Tab-separated table of C-alpha atoms and ligand atoms in Angstrom:
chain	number	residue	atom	x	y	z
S	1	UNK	CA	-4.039	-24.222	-141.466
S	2	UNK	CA	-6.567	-21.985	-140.796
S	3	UNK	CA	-7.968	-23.782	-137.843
S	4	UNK	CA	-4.550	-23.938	-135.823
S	5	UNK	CA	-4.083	-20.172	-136.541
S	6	UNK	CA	-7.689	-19.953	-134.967
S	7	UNK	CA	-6.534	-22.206	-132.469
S	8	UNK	CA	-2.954	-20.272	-131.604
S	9	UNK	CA	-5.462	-16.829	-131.946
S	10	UNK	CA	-7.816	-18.257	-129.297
S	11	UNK	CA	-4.701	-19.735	-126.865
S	12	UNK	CA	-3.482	-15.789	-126.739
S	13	UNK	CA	-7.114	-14.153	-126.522
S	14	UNK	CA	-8.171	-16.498	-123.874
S	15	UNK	CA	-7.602	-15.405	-120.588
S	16	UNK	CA	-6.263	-18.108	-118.456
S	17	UNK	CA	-9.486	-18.213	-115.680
S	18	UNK	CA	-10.738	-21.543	-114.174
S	19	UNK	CA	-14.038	-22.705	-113.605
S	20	UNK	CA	-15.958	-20.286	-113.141
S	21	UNK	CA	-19.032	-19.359	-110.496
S	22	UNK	CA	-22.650	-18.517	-111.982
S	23	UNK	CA	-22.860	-15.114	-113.596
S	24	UNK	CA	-26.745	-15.181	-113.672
S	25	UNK	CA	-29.211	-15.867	-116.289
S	26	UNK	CA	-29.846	-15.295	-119.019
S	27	UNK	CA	-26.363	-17.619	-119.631
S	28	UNK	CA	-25.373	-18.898	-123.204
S	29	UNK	CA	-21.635	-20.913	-123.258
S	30	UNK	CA	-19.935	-22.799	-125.820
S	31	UNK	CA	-17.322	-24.506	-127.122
S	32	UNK	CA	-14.582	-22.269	-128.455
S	33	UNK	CA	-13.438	-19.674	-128.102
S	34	UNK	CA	-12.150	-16.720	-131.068
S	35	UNK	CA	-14.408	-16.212	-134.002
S	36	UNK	CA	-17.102	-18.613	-131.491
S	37	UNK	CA	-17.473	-15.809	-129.204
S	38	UNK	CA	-19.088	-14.160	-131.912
S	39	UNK	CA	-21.933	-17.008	-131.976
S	40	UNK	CA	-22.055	-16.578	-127.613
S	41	UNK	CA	-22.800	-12.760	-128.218
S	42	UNK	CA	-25.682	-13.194	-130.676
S	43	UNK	CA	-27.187	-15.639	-128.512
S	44	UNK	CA	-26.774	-13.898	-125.398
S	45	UNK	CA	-28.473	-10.578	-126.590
S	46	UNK	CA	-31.198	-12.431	-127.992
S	47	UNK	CA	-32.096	-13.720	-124.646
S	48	UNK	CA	-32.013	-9.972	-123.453
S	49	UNK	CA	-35.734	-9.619	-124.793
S	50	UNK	CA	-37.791	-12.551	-122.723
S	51	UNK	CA	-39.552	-13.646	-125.606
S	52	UNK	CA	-36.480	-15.552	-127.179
S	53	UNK	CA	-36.889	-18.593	-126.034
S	54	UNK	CA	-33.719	-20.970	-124.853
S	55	UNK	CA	-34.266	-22.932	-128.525
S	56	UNK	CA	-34.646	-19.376	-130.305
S	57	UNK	CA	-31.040	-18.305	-128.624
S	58	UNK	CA	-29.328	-21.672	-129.518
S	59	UNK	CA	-30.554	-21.432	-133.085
S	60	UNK	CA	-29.759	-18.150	-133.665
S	61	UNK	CA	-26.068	-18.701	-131.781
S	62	UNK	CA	-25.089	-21.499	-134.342
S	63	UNK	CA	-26.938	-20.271	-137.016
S	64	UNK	CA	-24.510	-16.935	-136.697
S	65	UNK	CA	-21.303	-19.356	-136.808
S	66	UNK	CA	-22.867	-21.483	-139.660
S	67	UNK	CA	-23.316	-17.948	-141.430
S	68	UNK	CA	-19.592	-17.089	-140.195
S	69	UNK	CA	-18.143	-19.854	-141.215
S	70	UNK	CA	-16.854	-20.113	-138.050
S	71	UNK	CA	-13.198	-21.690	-138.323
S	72	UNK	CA	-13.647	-23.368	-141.736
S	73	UNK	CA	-15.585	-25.787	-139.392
S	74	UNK	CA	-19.017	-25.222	-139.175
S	75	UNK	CA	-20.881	-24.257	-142.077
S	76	UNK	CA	-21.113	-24.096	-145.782
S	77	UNK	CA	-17.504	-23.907	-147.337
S	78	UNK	CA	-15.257	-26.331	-145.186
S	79	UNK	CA	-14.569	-29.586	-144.434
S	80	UNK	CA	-14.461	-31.354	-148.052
S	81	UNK	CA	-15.141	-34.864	-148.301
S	82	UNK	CA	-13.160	-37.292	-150.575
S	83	UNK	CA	-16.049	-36.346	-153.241
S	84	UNK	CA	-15.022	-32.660	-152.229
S	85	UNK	CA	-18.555	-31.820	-151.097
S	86	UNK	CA	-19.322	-30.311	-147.914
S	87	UNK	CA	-22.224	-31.598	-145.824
S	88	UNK	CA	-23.800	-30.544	-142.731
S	89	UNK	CA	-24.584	-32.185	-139.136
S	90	UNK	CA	-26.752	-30.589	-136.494
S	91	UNK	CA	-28.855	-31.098	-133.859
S	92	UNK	CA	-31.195	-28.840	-131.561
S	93	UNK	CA	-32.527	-29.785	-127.777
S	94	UNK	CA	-35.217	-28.689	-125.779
S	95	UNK	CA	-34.345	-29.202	-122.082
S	96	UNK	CA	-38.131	-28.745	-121.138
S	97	UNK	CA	-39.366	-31.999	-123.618
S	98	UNK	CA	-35.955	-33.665	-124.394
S	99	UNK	CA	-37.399	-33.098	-127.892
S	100	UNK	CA	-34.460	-32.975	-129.990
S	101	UNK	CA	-34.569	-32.325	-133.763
S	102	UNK	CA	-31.560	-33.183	-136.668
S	103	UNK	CA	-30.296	-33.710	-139.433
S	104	UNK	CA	-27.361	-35.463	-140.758
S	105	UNK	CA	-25.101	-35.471	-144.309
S	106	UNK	CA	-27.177	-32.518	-144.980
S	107	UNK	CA	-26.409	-31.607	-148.472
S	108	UNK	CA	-26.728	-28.319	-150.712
S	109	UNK	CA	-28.446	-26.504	-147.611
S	110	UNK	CA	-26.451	-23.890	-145.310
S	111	UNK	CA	-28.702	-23.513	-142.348
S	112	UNK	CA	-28.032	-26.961	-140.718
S	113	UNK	CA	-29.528	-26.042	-137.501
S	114	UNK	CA	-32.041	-23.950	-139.243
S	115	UNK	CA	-33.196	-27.491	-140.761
S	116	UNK	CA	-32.758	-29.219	-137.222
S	117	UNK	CA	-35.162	-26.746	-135.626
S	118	UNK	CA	-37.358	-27.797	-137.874
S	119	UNK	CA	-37.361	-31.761	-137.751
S	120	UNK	CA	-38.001	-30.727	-133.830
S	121	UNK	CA	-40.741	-28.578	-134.332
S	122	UNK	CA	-42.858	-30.007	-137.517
S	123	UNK	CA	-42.147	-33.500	-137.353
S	124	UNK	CA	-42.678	-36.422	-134.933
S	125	UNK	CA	-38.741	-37.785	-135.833
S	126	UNK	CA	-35.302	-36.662	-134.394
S	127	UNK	CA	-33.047	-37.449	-137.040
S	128	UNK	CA	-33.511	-37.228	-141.252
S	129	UNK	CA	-30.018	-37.518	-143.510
S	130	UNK	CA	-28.785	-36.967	-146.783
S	131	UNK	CA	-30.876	-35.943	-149.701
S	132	UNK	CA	-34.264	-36.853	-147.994
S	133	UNK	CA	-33.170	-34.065	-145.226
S	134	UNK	CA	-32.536	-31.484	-147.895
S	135	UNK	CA	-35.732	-32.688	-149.891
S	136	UNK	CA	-37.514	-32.246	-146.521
S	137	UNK	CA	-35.647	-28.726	-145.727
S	138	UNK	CA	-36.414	-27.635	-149.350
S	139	UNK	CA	-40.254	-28.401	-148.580
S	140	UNK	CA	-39.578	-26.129	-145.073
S	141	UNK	CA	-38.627	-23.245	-147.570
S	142	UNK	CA	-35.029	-23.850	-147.195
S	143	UNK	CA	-32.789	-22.837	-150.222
S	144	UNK	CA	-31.201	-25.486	-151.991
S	145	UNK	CA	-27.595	-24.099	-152.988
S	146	UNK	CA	-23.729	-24.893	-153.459
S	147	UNK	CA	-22.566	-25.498	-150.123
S	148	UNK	CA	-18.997	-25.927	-151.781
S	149	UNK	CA	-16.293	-22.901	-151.782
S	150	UNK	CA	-13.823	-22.106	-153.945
S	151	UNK	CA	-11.627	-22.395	-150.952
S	152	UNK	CA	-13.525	-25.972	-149.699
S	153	UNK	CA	-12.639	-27.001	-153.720
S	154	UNK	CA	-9.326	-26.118	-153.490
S	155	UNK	CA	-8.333	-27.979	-150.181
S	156	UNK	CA	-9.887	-31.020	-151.432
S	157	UNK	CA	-7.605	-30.460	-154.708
S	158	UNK	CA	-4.368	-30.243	-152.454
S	159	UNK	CA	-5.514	-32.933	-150.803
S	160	UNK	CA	-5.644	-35.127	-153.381
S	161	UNK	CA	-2.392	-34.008	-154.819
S	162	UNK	CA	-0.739	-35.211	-151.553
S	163	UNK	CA	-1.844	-38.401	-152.060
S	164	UNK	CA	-4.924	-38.381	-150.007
S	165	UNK	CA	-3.333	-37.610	-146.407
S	166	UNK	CA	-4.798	-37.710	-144.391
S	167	UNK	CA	-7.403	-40.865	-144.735
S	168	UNK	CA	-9.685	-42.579	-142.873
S	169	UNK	CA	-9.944	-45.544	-144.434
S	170	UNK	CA	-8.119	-48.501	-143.377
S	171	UNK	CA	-7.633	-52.116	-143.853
S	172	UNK	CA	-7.920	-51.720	-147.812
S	173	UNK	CA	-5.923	-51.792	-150.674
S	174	UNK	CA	-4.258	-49.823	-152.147
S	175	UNK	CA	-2.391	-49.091	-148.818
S	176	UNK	CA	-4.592	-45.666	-147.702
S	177	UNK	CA	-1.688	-44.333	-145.732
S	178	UNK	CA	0.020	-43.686	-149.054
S	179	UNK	CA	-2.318	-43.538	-151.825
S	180	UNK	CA	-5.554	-42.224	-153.109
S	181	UNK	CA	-8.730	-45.285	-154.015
S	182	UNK	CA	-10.254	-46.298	-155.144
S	183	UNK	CA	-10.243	-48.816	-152.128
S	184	UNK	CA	-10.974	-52.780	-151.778
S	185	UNK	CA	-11.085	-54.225	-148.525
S	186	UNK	CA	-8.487	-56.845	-147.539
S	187	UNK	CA	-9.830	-59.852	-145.702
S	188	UNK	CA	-8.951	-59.919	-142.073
S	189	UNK	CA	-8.797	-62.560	-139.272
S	190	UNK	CA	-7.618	-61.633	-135.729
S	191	UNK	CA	-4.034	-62.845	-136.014
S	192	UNK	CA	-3.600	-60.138	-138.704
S	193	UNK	CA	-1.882	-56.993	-137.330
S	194	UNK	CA	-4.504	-54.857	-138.967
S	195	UNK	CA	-6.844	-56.340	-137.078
S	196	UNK	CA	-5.857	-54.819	-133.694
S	197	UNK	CA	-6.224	-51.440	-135.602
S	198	UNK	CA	-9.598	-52.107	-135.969
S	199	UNK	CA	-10.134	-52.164	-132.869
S	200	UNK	CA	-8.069	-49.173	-131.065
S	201	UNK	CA	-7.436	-46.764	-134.157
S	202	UNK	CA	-5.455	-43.485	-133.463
S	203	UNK	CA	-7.625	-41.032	-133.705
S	204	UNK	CA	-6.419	-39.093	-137.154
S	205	UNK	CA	-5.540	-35.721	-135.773
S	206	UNK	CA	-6.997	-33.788	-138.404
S	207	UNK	CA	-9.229	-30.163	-137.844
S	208	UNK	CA	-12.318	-30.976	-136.757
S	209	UNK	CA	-13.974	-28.221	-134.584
S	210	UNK	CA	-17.815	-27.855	-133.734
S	211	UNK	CA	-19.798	-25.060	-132.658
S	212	UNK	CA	-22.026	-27.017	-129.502
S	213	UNK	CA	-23.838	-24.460	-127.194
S	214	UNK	CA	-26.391	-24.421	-124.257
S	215	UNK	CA	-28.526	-21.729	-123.672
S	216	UNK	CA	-30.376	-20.872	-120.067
S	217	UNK	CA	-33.174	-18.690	-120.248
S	218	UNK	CA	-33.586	-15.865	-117.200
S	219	UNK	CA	-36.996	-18.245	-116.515
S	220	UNK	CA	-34.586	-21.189	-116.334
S	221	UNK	CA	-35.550	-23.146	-119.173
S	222	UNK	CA	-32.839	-24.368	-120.840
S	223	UNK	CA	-32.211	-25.667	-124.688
S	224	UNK	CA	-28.720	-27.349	-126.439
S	225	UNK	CA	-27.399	-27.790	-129.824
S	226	UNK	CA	-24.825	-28.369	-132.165
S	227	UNK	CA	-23.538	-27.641	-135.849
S	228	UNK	CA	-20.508	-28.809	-137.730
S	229	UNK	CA	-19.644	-29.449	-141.088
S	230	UNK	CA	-17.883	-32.915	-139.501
S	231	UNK	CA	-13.970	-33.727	-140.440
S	232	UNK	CA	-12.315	-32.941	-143.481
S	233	UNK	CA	-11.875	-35.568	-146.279
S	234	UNK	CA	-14.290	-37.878	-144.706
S	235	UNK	CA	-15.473	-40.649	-146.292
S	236	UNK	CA	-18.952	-39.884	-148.391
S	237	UNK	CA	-21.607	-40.489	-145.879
S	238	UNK	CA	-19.753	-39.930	-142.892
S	239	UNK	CA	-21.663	-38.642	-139.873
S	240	UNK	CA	-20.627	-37.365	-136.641
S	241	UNK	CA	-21.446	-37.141	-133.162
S	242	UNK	CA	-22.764	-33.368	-134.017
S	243	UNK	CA	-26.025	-35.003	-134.246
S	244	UNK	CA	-26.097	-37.528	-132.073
S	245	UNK	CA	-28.413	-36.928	-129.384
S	246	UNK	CA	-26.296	-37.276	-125.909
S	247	UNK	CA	-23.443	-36.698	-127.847
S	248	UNK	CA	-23.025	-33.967	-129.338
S	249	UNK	CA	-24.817	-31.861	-126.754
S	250	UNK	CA	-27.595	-32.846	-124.524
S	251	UNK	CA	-29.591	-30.983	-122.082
S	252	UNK	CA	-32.340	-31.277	-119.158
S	253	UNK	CA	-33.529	-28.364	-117.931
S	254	UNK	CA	-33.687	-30.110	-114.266
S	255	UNK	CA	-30.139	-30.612	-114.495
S	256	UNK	CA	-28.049	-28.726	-116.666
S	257	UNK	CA	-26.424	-28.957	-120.344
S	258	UNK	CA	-23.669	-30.203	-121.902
S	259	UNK	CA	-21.836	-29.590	-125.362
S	260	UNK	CA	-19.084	-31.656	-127.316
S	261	UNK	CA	-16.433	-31.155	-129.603
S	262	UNK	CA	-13.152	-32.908	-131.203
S	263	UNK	CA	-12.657	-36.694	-132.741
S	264	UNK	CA	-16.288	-37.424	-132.661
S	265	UNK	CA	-16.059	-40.645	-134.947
S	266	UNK	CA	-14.428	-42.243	-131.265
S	267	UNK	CA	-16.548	-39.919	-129.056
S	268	UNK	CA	-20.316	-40.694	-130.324
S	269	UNK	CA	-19.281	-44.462	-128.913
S	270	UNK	CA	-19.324	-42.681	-125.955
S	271	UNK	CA	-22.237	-40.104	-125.657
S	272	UNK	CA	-19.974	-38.152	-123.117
S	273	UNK	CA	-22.569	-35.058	-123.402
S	274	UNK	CA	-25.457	-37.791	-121.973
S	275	UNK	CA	-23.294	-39.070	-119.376
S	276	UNK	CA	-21.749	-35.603	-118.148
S	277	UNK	CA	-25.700	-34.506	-117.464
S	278	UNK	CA	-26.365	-37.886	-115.522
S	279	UNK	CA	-22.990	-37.465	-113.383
S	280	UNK	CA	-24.965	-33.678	-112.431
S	281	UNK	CA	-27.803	-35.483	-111.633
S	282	UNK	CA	-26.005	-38.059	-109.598
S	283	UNK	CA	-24.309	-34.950	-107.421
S	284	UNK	CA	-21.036	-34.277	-109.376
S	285	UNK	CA	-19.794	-30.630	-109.740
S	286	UNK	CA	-19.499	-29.686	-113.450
S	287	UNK	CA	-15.692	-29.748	-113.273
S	288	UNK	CA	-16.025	-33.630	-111.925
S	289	UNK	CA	-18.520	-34.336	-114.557
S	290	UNK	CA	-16.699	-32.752	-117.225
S	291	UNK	CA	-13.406	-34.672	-116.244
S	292	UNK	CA	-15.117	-37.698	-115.854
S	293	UNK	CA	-16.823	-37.932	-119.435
S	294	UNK	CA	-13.628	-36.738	-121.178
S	295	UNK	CA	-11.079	-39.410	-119.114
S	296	UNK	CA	-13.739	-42.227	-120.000
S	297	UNK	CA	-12.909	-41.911	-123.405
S	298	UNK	CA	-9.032	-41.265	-123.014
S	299	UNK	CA	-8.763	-44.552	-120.911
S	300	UNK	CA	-9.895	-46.240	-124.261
S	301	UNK	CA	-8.129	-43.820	-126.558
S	302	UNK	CA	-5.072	-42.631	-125.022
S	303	UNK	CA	-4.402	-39.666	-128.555
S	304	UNK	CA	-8.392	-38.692	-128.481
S	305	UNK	CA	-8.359	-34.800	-128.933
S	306	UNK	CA	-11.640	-33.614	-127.330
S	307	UNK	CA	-13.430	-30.601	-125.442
S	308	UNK	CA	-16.574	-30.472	-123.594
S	309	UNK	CA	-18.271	-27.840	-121.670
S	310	UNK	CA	-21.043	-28.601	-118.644
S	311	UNK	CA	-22.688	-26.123	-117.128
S	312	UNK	CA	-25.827	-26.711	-114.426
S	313	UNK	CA	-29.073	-25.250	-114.503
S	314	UNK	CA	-28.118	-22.547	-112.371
S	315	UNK	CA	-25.277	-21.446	-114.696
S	316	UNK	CA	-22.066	-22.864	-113.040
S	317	UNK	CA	-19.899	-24.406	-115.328
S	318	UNK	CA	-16.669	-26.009	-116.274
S	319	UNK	CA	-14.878	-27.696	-119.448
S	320	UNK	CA	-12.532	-30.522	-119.867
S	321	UNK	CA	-10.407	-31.974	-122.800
S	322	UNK	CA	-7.981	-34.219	-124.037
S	323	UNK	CA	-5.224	-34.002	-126.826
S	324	UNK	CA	-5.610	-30.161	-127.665
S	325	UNK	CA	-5.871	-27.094	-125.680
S	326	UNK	CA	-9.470	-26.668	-126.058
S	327	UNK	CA	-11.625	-23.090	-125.198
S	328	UNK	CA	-15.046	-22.412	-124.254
S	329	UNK	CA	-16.703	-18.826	-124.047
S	330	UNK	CA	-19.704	-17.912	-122.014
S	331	UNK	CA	-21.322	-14.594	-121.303
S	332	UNK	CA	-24.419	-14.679	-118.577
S	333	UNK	CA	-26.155	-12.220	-116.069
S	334	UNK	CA	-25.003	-8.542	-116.509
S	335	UNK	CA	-21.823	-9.213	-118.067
S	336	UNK	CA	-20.564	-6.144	-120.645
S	337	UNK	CA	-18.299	-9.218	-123.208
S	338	UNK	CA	-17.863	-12.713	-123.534
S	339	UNK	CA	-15.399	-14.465	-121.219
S	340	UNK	CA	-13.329	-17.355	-122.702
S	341	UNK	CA	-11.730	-20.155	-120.697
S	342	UNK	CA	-8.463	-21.989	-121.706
S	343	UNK	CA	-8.845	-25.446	-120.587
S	344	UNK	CA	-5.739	-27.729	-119.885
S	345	UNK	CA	-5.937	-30.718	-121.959
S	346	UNK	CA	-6.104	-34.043	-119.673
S	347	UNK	CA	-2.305	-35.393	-118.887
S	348	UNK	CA	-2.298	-39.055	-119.042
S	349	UNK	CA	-3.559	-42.442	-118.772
S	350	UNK	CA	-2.168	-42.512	-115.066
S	351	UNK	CA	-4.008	-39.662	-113.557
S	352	UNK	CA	-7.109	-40.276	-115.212
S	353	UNK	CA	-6.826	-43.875	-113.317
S	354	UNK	CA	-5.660	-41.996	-110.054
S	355	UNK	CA	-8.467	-39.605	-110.827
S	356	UNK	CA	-10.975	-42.204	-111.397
S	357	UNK	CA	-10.081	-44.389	-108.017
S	358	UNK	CA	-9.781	-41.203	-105.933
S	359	UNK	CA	-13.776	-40.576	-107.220
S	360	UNK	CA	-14.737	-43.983	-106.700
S	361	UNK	CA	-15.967	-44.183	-110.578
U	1	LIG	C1	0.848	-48.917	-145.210
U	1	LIG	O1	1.882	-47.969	-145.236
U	1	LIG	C2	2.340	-47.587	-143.955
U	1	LIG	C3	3.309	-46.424	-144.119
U	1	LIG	O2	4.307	-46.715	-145.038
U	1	LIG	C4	2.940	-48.786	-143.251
U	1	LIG	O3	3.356	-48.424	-141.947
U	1	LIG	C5	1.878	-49.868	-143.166
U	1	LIG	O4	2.422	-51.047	-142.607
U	1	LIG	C6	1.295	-50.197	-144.524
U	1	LIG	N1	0.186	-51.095	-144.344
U	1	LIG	C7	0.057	-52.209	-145.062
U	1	LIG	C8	-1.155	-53.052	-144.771
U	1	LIG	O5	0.867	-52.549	-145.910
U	2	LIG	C1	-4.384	-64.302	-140.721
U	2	LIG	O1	-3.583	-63.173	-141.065
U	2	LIG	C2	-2.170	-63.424	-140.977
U	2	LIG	C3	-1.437	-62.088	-141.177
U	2	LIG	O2	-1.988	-61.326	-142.237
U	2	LIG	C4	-1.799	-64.469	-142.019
U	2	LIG	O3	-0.403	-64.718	-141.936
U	2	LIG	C5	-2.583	-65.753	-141.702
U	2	LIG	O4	-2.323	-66.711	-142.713
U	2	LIG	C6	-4.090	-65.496	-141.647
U	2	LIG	N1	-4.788	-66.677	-141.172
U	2	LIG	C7	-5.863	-67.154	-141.767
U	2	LIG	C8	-6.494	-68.376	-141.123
U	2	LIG	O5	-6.345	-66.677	-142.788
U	3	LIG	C1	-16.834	-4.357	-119.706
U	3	LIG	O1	-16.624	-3.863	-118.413
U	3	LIG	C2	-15.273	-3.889	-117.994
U	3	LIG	C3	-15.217	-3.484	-116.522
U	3	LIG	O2	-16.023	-2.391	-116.265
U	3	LIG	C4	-14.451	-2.980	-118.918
U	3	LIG	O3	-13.096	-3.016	-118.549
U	3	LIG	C5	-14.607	-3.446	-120.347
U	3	LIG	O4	-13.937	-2.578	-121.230
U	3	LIG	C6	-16.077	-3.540	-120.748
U	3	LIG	N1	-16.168	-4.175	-122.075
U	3	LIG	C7	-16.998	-3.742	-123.009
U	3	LIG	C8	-16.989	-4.489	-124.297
U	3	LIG	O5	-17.750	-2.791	-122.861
């Protein structure tokens, strides 16, 4: 609905560059394009005055989409869950410390990576969830409010009306495919053909966008984070890869950054964000690393839609994806706008094994 016209908005906007060259620092990308390059821009002037640190710029970036609602996906308002509440993931790194701060099932509390910041900066921990998290962003002088819309309500209400589709549960009865819980789980043994389901589920192609974003400062430092409100009509207690260290964005500041996006209930198994920053480190280009995190995961899950943008620590950078035309938007050095690359979604099975022999992986 929304997200696809966002999507369709972003596949015309975009102009159709490759992987790019280093623009200079300061450099701020991430993943989207559209009503994201609003989030790019905020960071990106921010680290105009040298006193915004690379944390400060990454902050402030998703903070502006979480205020924007970027997309329905990220933020207050979006994103219902069966119970037709919307919660919050989101993490924050430091590329310096490999500090990273967040917070998961965040409820009643907008400013997700607000909250984040401040598990990395006040507390010894990485990641608090649920109500403790808001308890402990309430005592942090975070406001405690409805994070549900009258839009977020309604979705959930037309959701339920067609029967609960789509669902994530499976291997329960009633059959979930066709009707709403509540659910019991049927007993399985591995000669049942729910069983194999278990094992390689489709991913359910369902919107589920993220806001992840690395930041270089002009002094080099760099800083990564992430904010979502996860996948619509999840099940209560659902959390993503958003704030998954190494998952949903990870960063070294002696190597570069990396920042993740798409079916993240298949992609957190993965931590494609951790291993796209170790294939820098081991000498890939960002365009190798990038491919090679994303066609890991679609050996294993052929339908997995996913997007993920690398970019080393002098600013060159490149995405990859799989099972959606995915955009990322970056604006560095002197540059006047925001540029947004389209990026080709992976073909197939076959080329990601051709791909894999040719690099010896
Ligand atoms: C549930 O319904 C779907 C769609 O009608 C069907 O393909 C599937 O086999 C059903 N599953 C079970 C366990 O009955
Ligand atoms: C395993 O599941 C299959 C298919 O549902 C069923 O026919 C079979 O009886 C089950 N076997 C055992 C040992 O429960
Ligand atoms: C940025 O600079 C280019 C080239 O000089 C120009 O075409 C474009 O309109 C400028 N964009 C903005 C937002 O100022």
């Amino acid at each position: 609905m929304a997200s696809r016209y966002y999507m369709l908005l972003q596949l015309l906007l975009a102009s159709p560059l490759q992987a790019s060259e280093a623009s200079g620092l300061p450099f701020v990308i991430n993943t989207w394009g559209g009503v994201f390059t609003a989030a790019t821009d905020a960071a990106y002037l921010a680290l105009q005055d040298p006193a915004t640190s690379a944390l400060d710029a990454v902050e402030i970036g998703c903070a502006t989409c979480e205020a924007n609602q970027c997309d329905g996906s990220v933020g207050y308002g979006g994103s219902p869950d069966e119970n037709c509440e919307t919660t919050l993931d989101a993490m924050i790194m430091d590329g310096e410390t490999m500090k990273s701060g967040a917070v998961a099932a965040l409820r009643r509390v907008k400013n997700a990576i607000g909250v984040a910041r401040h598990v990395l900066e006040y507390t010894s921990h990485t990641l608090l969830a649920g109500d403790l998290a808001t308890q402990f962003a309430v005592q942090n002088g975070f406001t405690e409010e409805e994070t549900s819309t009258e839009d977020s309500l309604g979705r959930c209400a037309e959701w339920k009306a067609a029967s609960c589709q789509p669902n994530y549960r499976i291997n329960v009865t009633p059959n979930a495919t066709q009707t709403c819980g509540p659910y019991t789980p049927v007993p399985l043994n591995s000669t049942s053909p729910s069983y194999s389901s278990l094992i390689a589920p489709d991913a359910v192609t369902t919107s589920h966008d993220t806001i992840s974003m690395i930041a270089i400062h002009s002094s080099g430092v760099m800083a990564a984070g992430t904010s979502t409100n996860g996948a619509s009509h999840k099940i209560p207690g659902r959390v993503g890869d958003g704030p998954i260290t190494g998952s949903g964005s990870y960063v070294d500041s002696e190597v570069g950054g990396c920042g993740a996006t798409g079916d993240g209930d298949i992609m957190m198994r993965f931590l494609p964000c951790y291993q796209a920053v170790e294939s820098l480190r081991g000498g890939l280009s960002p365009q190798e690393a990038a491919d090679d995190a994303v066609r890991r995961m679609v050996t294993k899950y052929p339908a997995i839609s996913s997007g993920i943008v690398v970019v080393n620590n002098k600013g060159e950078h490149a995405g990859a994806g799989s099972g959606w035309t995915f955009t990322y938007a970056f604006r560095g050095g002197s540059m006047n706008e925001t540029t947004v690359v389209t990026v080709p979604p992976i073909d197939s099975i076959q080329s990601t094994l051709r791909y894999r022999e040719q690099l010896q992986l």
